[in-house]
PDB file of C-alpha atoms in Angstrom:
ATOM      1  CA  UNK J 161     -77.334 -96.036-118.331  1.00 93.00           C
ATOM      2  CA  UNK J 162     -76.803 -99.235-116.338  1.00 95.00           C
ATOM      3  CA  UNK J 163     -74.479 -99.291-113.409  1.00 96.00           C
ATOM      4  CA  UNK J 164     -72.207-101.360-115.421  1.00 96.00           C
ATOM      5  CA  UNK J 165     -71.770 -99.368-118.195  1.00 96.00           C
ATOM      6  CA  UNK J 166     -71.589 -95.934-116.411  1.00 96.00           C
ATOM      7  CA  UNK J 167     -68.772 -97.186-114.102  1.00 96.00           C
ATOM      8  CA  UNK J 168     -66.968 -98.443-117.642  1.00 97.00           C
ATOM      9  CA  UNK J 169     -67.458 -94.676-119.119  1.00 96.00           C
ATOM     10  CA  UNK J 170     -66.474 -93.224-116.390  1.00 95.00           C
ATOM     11  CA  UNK J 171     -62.886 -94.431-116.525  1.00 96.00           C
ATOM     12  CA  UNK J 172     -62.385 -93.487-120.072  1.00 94.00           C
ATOM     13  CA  UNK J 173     -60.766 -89.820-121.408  1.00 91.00           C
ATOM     14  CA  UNK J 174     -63.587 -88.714-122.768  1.00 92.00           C
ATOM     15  CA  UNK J 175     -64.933 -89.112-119.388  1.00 92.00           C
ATOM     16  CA  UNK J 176     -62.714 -87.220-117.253  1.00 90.00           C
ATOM     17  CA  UNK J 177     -62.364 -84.327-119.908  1.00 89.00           C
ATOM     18  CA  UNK J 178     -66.239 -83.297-120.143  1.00 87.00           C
ATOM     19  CA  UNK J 179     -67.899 -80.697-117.932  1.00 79.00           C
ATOM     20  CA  UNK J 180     -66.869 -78.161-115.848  1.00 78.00           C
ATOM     21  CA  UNK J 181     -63.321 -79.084-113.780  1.00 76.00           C
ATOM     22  CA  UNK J 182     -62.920 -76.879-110.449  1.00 76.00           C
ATOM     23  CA  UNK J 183     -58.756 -75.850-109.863  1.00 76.00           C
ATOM     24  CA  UNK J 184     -57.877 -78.623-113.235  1.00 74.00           C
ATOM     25  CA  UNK J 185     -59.668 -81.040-110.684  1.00 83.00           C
ATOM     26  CA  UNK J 186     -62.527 -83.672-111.450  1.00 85.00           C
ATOM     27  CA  UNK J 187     -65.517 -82.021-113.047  1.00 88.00           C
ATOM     28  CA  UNK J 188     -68.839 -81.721-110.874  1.00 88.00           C
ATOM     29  CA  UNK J 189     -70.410 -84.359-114.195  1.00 90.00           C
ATOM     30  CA  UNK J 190     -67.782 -87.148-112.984  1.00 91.00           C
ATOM     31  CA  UNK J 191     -68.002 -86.770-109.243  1.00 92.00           C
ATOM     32  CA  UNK J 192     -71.745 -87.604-109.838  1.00 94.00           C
ATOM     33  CA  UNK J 193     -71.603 -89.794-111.831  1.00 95.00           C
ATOM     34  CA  UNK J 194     -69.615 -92.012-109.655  1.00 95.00           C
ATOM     35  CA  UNK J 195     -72.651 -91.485-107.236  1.00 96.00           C
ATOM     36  CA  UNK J 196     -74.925 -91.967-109.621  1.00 97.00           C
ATOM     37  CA  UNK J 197     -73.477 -95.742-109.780  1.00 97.00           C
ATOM     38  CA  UNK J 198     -73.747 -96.127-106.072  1.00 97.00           C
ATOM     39  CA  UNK J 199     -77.011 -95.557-106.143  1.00 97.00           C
ATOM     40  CA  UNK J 200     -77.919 -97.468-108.626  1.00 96.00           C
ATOM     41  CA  UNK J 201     -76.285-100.504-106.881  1.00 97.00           C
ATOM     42  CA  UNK J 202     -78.386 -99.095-103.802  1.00 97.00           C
ATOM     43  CA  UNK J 203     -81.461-101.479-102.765  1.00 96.00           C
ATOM     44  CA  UNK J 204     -84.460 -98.394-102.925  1.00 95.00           C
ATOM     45  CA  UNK J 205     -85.323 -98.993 -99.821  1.00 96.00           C
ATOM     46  CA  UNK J 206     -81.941 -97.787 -98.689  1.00 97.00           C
ATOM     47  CA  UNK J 207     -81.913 -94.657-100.231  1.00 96.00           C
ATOM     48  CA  UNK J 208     -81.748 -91.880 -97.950  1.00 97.00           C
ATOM     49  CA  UNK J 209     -82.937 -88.524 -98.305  1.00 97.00           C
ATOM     50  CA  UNK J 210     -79.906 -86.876 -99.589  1.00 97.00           C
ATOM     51  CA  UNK J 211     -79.966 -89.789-102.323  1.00 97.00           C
ATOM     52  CA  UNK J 212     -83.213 -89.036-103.175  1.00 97.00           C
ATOM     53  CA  UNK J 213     -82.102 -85.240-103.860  1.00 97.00           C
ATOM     54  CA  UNK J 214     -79.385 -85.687-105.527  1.00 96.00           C
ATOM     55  CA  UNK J 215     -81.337 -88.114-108.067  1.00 96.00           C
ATOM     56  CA  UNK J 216     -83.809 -84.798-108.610  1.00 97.00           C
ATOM     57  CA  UNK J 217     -80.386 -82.714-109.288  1.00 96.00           C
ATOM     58  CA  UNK J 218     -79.140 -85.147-111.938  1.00 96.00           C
ATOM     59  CA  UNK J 219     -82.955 -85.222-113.202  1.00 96.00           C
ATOM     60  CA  UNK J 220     -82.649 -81.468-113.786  1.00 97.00           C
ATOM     61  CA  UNK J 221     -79.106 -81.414-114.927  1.00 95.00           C
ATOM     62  CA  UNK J 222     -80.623 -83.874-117.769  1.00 95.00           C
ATOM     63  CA  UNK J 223     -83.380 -82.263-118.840  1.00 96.00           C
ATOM     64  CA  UNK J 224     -82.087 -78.477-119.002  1.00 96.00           C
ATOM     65  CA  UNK J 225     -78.658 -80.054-121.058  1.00 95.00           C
ATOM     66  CA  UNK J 226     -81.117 -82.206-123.604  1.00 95.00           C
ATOM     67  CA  UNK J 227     -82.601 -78.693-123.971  1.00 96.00           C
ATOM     68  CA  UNK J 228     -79.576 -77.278-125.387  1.00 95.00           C
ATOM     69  CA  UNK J 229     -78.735 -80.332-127.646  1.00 95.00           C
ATOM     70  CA  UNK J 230     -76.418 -79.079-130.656  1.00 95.00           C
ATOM     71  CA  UNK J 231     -77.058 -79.500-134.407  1.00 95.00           C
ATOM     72  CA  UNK J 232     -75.483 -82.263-136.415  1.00 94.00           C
ATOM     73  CA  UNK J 233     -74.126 -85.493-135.098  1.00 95.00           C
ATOM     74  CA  UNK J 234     -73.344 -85.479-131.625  1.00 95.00           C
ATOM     75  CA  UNK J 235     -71.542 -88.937-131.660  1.00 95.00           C
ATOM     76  CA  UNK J 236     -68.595 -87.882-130.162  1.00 94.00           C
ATOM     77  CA  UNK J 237     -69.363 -84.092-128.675  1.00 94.00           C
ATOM     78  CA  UNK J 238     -68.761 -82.823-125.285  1.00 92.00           C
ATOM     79  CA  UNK J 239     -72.320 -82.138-125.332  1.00 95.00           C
ATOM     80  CA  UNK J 240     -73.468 -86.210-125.149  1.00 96.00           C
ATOM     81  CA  UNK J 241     -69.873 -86.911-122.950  1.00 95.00           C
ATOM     82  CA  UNK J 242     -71.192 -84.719-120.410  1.00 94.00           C
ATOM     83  CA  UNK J 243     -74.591 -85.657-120.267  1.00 96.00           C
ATOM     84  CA  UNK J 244     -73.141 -89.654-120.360  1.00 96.00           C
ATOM     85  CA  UNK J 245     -71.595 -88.671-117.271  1.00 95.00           C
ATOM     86  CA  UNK J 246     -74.951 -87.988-115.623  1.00 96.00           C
ATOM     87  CA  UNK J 247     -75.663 -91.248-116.492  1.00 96.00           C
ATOM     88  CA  UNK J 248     -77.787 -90.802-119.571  1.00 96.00           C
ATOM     89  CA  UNK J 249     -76.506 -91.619-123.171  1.00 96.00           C
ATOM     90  CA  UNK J 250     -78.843 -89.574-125.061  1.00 95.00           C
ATOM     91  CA  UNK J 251     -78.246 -92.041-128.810  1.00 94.00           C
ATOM     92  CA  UNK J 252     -78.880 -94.747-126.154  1.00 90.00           C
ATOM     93  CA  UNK J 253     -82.265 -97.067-127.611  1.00 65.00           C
ATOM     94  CA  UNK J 254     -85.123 -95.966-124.303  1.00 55.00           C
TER      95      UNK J 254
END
């Protein structure tokens, strides 16, 4: 997802209710996310090391939630809202 767009999700419901919420708090999916749009607004050259790791954890995240992808249309499942707030919209075109 563009920068743009994730920021937009981000402030909808559906946003804050995916994922895993510590003490009724924001989830671990949304707290990311919101980094994941600094970054992405980051010139690469910037990026420090602890940027660059926390890229590989949402890379991970990603792949091991596409892995457990649910049958049937997952238009509006918790399933694609959580992954959304990693930053990737898996009915996205690319």
């Amino acid at each position: 997802m563009k920068a743009g767009d994730l920021e937009k999700w981000l402030q909808t419901d559906e946003s804050r209710s995916a994922g895993q919420h510590k003490d009724g708090g924001e989830s671990t999916g949304h707290a990311s996310g919101r980094r994941i749009v600094e970054l992405l607004r980051t010139k690469r050259a910037d990026l420090t090391e602890d940027d660059h790791a926390h890229m590989r954890k949402v890379v991970g995240y990603i792949n091991r939630h596409l892995a457990q992808r649910p049958s049937g249309d997952v238009t509006d499942t918790r399933w694609r809202h959580s992954l959304m707030n990693w930053g990737h919209d898996p009915l996205a075109d690319g």
